[in-house]
XYZ file of C-alpha atoms in Angstrom:
547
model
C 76.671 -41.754 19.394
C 77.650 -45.006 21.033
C 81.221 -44.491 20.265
C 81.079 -41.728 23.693
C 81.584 -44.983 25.486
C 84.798 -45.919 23.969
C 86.337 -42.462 24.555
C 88.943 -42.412 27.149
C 88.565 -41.213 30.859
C 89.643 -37.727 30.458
C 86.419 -36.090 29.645
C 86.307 -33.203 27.166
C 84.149 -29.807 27.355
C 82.686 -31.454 23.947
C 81.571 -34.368 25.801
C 80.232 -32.475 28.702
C 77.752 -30.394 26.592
C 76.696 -33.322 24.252
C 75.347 -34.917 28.084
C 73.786 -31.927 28.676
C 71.889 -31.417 25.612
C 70.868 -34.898 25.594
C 69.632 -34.899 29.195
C 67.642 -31.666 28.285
C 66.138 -33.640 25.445
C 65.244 -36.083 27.641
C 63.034 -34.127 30.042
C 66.065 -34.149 32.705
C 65.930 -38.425 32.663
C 69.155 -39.228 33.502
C 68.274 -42.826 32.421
C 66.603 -42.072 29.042
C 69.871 -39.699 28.140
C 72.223 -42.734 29.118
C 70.204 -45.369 26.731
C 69.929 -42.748 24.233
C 73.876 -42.210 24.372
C 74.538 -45.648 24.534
C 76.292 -45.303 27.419
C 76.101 -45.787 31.600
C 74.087 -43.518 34.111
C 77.682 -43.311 35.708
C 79.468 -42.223 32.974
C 76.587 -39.501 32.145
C 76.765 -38.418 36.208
C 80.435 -37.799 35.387
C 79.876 -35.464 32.530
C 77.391 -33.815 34.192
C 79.507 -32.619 37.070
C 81.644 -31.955 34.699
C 79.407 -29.600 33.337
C 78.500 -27.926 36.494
C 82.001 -27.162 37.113
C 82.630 -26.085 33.675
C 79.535 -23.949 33.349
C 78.000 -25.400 30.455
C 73.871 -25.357 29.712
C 72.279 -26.593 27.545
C 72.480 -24.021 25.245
C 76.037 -24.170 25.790
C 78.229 -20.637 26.804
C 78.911 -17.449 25.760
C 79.650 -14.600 27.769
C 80.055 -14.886 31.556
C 77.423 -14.541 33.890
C 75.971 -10.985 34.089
C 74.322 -10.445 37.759
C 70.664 -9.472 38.543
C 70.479 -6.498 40.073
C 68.292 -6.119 42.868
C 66.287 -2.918 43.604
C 67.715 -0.312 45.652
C 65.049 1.765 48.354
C 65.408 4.344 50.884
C 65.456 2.271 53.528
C 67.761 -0.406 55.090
C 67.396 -3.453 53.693
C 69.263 -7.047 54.641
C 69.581 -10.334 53.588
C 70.374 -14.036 54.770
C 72.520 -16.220 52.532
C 73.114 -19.381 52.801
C 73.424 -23.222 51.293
C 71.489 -26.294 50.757
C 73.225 -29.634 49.754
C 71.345 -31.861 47.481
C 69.715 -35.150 48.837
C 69.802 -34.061 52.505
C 67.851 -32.831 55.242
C 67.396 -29.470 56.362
C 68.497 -28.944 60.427
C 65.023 -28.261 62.074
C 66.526 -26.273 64.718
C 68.824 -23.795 63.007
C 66.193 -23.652 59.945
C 63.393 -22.365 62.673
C 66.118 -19.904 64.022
C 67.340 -18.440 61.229
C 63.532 -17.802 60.022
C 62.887 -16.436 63.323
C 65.562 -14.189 62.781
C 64.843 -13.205 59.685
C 61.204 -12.182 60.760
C 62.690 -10.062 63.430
C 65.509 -8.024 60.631
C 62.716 -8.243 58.187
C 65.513 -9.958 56.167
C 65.584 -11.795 53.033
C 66.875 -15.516 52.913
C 68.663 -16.582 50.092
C 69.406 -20.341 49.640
C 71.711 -21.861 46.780
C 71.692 -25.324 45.902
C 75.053 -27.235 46.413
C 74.983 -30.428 44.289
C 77.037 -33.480 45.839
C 76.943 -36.828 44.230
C 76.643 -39.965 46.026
C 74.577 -43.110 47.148
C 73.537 -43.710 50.333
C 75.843 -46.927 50.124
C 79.050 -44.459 49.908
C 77.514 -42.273 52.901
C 77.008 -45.507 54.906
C 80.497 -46.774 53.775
C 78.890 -49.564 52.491
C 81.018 -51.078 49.376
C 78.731 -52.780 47.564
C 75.403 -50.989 46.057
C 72.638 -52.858 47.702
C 69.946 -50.483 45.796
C 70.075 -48.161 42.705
C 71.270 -44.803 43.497
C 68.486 -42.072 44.465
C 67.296 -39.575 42.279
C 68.635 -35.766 43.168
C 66.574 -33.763 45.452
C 66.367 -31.346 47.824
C 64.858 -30.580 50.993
C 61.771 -29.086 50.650
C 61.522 -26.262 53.199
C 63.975 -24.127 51.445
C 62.255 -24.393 47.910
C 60.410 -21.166 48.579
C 63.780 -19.082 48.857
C 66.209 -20.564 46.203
C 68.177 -18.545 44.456
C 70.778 -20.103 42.295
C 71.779 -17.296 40.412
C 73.907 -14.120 39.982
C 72.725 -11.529 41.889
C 74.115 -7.885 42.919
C 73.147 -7.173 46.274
C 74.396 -3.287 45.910
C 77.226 -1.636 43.960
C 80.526 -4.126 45.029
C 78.686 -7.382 46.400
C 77.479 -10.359 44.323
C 75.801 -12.992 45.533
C 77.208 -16.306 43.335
C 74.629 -17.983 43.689
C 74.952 -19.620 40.814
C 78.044 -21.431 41.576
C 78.854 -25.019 42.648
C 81.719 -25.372 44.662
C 82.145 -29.178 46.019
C 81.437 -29.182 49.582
C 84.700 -31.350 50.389
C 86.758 -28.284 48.905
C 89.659 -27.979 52.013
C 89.789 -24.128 50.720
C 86.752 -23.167 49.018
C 87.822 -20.037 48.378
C 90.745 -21.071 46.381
C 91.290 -19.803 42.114
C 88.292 -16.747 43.094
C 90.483 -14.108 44.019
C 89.136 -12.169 40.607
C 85.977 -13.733 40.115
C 83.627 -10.649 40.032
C 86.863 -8.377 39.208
C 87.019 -5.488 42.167
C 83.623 -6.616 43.361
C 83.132 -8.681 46.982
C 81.370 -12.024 46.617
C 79.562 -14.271 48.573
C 79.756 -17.822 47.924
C 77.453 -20.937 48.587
C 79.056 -23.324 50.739
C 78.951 -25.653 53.859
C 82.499 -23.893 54.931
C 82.781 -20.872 56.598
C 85.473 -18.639 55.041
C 86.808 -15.207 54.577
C 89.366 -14.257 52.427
C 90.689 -10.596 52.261
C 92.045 -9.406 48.667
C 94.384 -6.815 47.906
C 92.971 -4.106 45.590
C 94.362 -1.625 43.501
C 95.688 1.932 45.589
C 93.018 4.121 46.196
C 90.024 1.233 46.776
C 88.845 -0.887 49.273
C 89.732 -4.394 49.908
C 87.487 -6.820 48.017
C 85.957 -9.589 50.820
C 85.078 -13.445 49.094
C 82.927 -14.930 51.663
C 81.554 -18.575 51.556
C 78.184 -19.198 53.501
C 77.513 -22.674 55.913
C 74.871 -24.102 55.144
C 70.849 -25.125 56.277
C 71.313 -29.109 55.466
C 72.896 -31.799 58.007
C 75.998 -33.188 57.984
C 76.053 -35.577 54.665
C 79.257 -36.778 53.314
C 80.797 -40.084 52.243
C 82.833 -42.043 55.094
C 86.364 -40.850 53.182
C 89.022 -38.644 54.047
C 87.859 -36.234 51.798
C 84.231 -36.072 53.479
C 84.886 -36.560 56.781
C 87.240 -33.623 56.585
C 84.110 -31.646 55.146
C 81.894 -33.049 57.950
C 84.700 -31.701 60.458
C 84.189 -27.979 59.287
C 80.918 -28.222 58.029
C 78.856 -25.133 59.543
C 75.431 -24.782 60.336
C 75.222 -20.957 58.767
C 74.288 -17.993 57.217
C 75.801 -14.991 55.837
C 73.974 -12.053 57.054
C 74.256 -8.916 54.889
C 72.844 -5.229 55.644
C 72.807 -2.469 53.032
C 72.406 1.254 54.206
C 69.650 3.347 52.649
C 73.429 4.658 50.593
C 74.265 1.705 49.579
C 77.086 1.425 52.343
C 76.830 -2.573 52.838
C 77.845 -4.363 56.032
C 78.812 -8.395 56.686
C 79.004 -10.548 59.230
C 78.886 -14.407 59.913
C 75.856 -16.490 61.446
C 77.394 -19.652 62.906
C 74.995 -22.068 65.070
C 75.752 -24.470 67.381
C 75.181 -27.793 66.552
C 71.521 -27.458 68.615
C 70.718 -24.611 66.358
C 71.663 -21.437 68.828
C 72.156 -18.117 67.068
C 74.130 -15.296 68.269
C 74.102 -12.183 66.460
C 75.608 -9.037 68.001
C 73.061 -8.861 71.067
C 70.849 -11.192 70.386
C 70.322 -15.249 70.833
C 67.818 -16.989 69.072
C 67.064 -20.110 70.118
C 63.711 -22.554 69.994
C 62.701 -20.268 67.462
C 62.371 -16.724 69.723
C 64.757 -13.564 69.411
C 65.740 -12.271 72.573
C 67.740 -9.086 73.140
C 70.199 -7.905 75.566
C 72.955 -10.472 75.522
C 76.459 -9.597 76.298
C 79.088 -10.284 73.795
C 82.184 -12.331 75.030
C 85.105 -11.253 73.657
C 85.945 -7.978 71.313
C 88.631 -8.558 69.279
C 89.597 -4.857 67.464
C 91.723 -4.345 64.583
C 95.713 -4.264 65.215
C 95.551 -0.688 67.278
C 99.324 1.226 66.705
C 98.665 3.784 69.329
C 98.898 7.233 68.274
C 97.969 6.040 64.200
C 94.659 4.936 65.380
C 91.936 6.052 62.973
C 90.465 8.588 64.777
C 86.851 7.680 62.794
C 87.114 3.916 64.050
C 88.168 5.225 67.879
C 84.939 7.250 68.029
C 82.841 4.560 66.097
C 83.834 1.841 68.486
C 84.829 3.372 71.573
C 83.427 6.517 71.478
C 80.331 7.410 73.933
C 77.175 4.967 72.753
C 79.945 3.652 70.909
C 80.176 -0.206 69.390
C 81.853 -1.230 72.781
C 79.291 0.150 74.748
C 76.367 -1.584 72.864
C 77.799 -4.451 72.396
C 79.011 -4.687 76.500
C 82.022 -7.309 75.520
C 83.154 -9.013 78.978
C 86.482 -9.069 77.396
C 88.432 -6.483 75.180
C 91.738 -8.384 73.749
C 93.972 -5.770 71.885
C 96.645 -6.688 69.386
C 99.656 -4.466 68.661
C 98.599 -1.154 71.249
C 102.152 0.564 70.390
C 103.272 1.541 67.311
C 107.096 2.822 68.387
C 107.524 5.269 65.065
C 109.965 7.352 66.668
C 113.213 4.762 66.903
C 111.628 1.882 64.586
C 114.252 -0.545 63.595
C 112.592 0.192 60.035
C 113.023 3.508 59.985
C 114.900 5.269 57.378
C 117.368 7.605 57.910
C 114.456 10.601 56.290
C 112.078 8.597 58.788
C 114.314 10.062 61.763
C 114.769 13.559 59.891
C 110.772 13.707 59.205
C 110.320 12.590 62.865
C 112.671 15.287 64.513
C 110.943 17.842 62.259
C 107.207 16.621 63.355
C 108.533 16.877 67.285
C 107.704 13.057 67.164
C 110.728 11.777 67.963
C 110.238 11.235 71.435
C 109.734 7.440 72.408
C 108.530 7.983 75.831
C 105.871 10.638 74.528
C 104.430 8.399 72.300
C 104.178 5.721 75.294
C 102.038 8.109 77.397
C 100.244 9.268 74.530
C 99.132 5.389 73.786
C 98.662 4.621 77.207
C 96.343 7.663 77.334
C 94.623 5.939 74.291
C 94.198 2.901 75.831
C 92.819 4.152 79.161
C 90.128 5.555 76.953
C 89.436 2.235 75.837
C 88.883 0.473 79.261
C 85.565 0.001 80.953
C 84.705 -1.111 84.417
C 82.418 -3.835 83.081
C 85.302 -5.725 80.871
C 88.327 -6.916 81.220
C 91.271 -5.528 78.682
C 94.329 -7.614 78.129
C 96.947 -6.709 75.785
C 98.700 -9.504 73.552
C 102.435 -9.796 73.465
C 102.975 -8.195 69.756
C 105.891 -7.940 67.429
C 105.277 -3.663 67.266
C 105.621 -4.075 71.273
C 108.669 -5.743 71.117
C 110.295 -3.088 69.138
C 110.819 -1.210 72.595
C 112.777 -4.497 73.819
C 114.858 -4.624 70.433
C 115.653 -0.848 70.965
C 116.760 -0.941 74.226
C 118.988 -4.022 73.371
C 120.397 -2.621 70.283
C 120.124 1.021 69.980
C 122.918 3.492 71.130
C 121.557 6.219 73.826
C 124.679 8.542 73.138
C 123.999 9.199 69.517
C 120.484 9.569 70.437
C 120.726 12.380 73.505
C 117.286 13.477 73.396
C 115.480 9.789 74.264
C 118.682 9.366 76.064
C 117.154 9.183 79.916
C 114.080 7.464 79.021
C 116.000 4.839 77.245
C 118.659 4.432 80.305
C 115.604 4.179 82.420
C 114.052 1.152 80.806
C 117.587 -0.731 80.511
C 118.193 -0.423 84.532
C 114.721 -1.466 85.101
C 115.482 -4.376 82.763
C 118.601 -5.092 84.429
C 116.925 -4.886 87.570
C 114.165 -7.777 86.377
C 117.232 -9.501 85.802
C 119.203 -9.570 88.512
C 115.783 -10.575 90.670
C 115.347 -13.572 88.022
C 112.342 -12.194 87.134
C 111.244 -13.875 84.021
C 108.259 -12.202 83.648
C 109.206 -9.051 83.619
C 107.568 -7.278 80.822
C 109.055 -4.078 79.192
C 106.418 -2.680 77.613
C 103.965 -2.989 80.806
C 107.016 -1.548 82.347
C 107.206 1.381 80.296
C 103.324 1.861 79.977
C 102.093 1.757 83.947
C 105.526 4.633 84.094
C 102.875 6.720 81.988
C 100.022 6.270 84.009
C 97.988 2.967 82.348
C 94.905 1.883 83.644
C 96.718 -0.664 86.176
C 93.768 -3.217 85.431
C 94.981 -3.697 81.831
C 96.734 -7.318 81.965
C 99.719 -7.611 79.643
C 100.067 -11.192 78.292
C 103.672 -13.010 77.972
C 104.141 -15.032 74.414
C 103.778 -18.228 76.953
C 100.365 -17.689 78.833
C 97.390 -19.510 77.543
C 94.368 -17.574 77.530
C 91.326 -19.292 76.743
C 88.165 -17.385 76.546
C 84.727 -19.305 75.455
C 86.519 -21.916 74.026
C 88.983 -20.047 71.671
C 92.476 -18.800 71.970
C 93.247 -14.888 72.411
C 96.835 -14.976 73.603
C 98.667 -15.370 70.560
C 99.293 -11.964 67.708
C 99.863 -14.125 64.714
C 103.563 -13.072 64.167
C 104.904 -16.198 65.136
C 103.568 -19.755 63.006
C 104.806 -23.531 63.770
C 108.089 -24.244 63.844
C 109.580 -20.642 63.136
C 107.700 -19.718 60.476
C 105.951 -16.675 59.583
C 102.529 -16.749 61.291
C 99.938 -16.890 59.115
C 95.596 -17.850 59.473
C 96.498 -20.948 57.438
C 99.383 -22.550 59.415
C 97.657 -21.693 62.751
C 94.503 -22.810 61.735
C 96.920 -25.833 61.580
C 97.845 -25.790 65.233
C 93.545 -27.347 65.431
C 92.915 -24.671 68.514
C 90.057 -21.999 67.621
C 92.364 -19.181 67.426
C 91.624 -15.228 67.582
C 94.659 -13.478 65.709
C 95.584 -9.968 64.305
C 98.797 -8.657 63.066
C 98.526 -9.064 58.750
C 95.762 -5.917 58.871
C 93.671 -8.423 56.642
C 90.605 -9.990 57.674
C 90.405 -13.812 57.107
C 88.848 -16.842 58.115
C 90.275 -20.196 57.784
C 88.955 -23.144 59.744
C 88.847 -22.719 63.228
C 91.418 -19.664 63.105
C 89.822 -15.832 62.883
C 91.798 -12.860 61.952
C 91.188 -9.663 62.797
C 92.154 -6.841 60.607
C 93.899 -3.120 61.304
C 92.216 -0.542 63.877
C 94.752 2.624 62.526
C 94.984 4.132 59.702
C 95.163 1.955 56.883
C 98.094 4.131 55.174
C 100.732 3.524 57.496
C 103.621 5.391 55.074
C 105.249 1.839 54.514
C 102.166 -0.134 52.689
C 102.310 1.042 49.011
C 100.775 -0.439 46.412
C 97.865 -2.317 46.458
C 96.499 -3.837 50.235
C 93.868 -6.416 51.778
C 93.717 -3.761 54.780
C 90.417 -3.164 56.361
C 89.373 -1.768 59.559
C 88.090 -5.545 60.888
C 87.177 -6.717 64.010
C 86.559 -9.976 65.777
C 82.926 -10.911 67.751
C 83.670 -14.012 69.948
C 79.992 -15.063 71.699
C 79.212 -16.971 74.497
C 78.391 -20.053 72.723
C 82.171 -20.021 71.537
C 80.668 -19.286 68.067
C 82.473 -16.228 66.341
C 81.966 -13.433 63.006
C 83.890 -10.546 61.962
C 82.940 -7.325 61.599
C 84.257 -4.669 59.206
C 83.783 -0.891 59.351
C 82.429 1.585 57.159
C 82.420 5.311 56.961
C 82.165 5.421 60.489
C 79.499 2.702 60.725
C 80.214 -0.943 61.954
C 76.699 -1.944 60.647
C 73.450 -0.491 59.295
C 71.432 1.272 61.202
C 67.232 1.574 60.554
C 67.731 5.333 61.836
C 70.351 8.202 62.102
C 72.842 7.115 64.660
C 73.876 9.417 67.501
C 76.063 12.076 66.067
C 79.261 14.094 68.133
C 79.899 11.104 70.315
C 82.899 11.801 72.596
C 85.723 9.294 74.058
C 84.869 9.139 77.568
C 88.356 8.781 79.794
C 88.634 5.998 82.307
C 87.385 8.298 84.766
C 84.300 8.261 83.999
C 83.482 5.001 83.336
């Protein structure tokens, strides 16, 4: 077998599983399987990884991967997932946290190992070995809850546990879209990612999640690594699973002193405590009068998710719709609109400002972010015709004097849609943001929509993310997570007439915390997570009145 040495670089799935074999032989020596191939530990450490990422054992493959399923009870059950990376230390702090937390959900944690290979020469940027490279290991604490394998959570979430993504992987996410097929996944990894993924008519979206991780920041002084140790998280992926089956998922992100925020509580120094206000609610693009009427009463209904949760901040993405006199509209749009006496433009104003006076509470502050759906009141008014169009004829001469008016005063921030919506009676404490104000809220930015990327681009998670300022976004109706930029998904109904085919649209919403630290949140059949009892049933909007 000597002749292995002589083979080129490129290394073959042949080679791969002969290293593998041969290190099984060898009671896992990486030493005794390099003598006994005749070759260097290096060169079997190559094939190895190889082997990881190729999948091989040693009794070499088959079929893929079939996932353990774990029992199913009457009775809410919910788990922590999360990462450990080989030959590094756990983080004391956020280990005691998350256990504490776990104790008080009477949750599961699930750790997968992470294998990265180097010397503590490369991680000191050292470039010459001074001592032979250490053996693999990991940290102790979290041998008790390893699990490196497939495993279905419930019907349409795996845990991969089993999988080995490097941990200097810019998009870790990346080649998985159908890994699982229609099934949501949750992958081990240091990053913190979502990615949303369009599914067939009929279904809903399929999440891939990846986890943070339990380990300090370990890397080699390179680009690559010190780009991992840059969005390296300290975190968990916590997941609930109703008593149905109905599962829930949201992100555990600590601080780098190992502070936990989860919905109301903080964990820190080890102890739960309850009661703590959430910063900043990010909902779902809204669309006025197509909200879902399940997610209005879920969230903002009486008791509601708003009213639990007590956000000091409610930041709403795309509040009007304008269906009526849509730029997109068809010509059978206009006839289907006359016919459904919704062709008025300044009805559907009041009706959305009557929607978003619902929404408001005394405690929080609402602003509104300048959206492209907003703007299609500006690009009416500019373009549209009022004399073929008699019947929003007044209302539309209305807004052009008053913009006119803003004009001739040189006011530049005059603001048509606030215009238009305080004419129908808004909650005058509802601020209306400009596409140039900078609102910064717990160290992230909520005043941009997403519409609008770098440079005149399309505006998308990834070329914000870009930008390097946390950012809060909406406007794609899909849920994502990519570096330090969250996306929020789609608050009305997620068939909108002009999405056909298959869709990544999910009724998502955005949890900014104190700490600056943020997860998202996704609705189910009128639940936003599971509940250890009934919930309160025939909840009611209250009106701003009585708030």
């Amino acid at each position: 077998m000597s002749d292995l040495s002589h083979r080129p670089a490129e290394i073959t799935p042949a080679e791969a599983r002969l290293v593998v074999q041969a290190l099984a032989q060898n009671g896992g020596n990486v030493s005794a399987t390099a003598r006994a191939l005749g070759v260097t530990r290096s060169k079997v450490k190559r094939r190895l990884r190889k082997a990881d990422a190729w999948g091989i054992s040693a009794h070499g493959e088959i079929q893929a991967t079939a996932a353990r399923r774990l029992e199913t009870g009457g009775k809410v059950r919910r788990y922590l997932l999360t990462s450990a990376q080989s030959n590094t230390g756990i983080h004391a702090g956020f280990w005691g946290n998350l256990r504490a937390l776990a104790d008080h959900y009477g949750a599961e944690i699930m750790v997968a190992r992470i294998r990265y290979n180097h010397s503590e020469a490369q991680v000191a940027q050292e470039k010459v070995n001074r001592a032979a490279e250490t053996e693999l290991w990991y940290a102790p604490e979290v041998e008790p809850y390893l699990a490196d394998e497939r495993v279905e959570i419930c019907p349409g979430l795996i845990w991969a546990g089993d999988m080995n993504i490097l941990p200097t992987a810019v998009t870790p996410l990346s080649g998985l879209d159908s890994f699982t097929g229609t099934a949501s996944c949750v992958f081990p990894h240091p990053q913190i990612a979502l990615k949303s993924i369009a599914t067939a008519p009929g279904t809903e979206a399929k999440f891939n999640y990846t986890t943070g991780a339990v380990t300090l920041k370990n890397y080699i002084k390179r680009k690559a690594g010190l780009k991992a140790e840059f969005h390296h998280a300290f975190g968990a992926l916590l997941v609930e699973v109703t008593a149905q089956g109905i599962w829930f998922v949201r992100q555990i992100n600590a601080t780098d002193a190992g502070e936990i925020y989860d919905l109301n509580l903080r964990v820190d120094g080890g102890k739960v405590t309850s009661g703590h206000r959430l910063e900043v609610f990010t909902p779902g693009d809204i669309h006025g009068v197509k909200l879902d009427p399940e997610v209005a009463e879920t969230v903002w209904g009486d008791g509601g998710m708003v009213d639990t949760l007590r956000p000091r901040h409610q930041v709403l993405n795309d509040v009007l719709n304008f269906g009526p006199r849509s730029h997109h509209n068809t010509f059978f749009d206009l006839v289907a609109a006359l016919y459904n006496k919704a062709d008025s433009v300044e009805d559907e104003i009041h009706d959305t400002a009557t929607i978003l006076n619902r929404m408001t509470r005394p405690w929080s502050k609402t602003y509104v972010v300048k959206s492209n759906h907003d703007e299609h009141l500006d690009r009416w008014v500019e373009t549209a015709d009022f004399r073929r169009d008699p019947f929003n004829a007044g209302f539309f001469l209305s807004a052009a004097a008053a913009k006119v008016e803003a004009i001739k005063r040189k006011d530049d921030g005059f603001d048509l849609a606030a215009w238009a919506f305080e004419r129908a009676g808004l909650d005058p404490g509802i601020r209306f943001l400009s596409r140039h104000v900078h609102l910064e809220i717990a160290g992230v930015r909520h005043d941009q929509h997403g519409d609008l990327g770098p440079n005149g681009a399309r505006g998308t998670a990834a070329n914000i993310a870009r930008t390097g300022a946390k950012a809060n976004i909406g406007h794609s109706h899909s849920a994502a997570i990519c570096h330090g930029c969250y996306q929020a998904g789609l608050f009305a109904t997620l068939d909108m007439g002009y999405n056909r085919g298959p869709s990544s649209w999910s009724h998502s919403a955005i949890l900014t915390y104190r700490n600056g630290k943020r997860a998202i949140v996704t609705l189910r059949a009128g639940l936003w997570h599971a509940w250890s009892k009934n919930q309160t049933t025939g909840r009611k909007w209250k009106s701003s009145s009585q708030n």
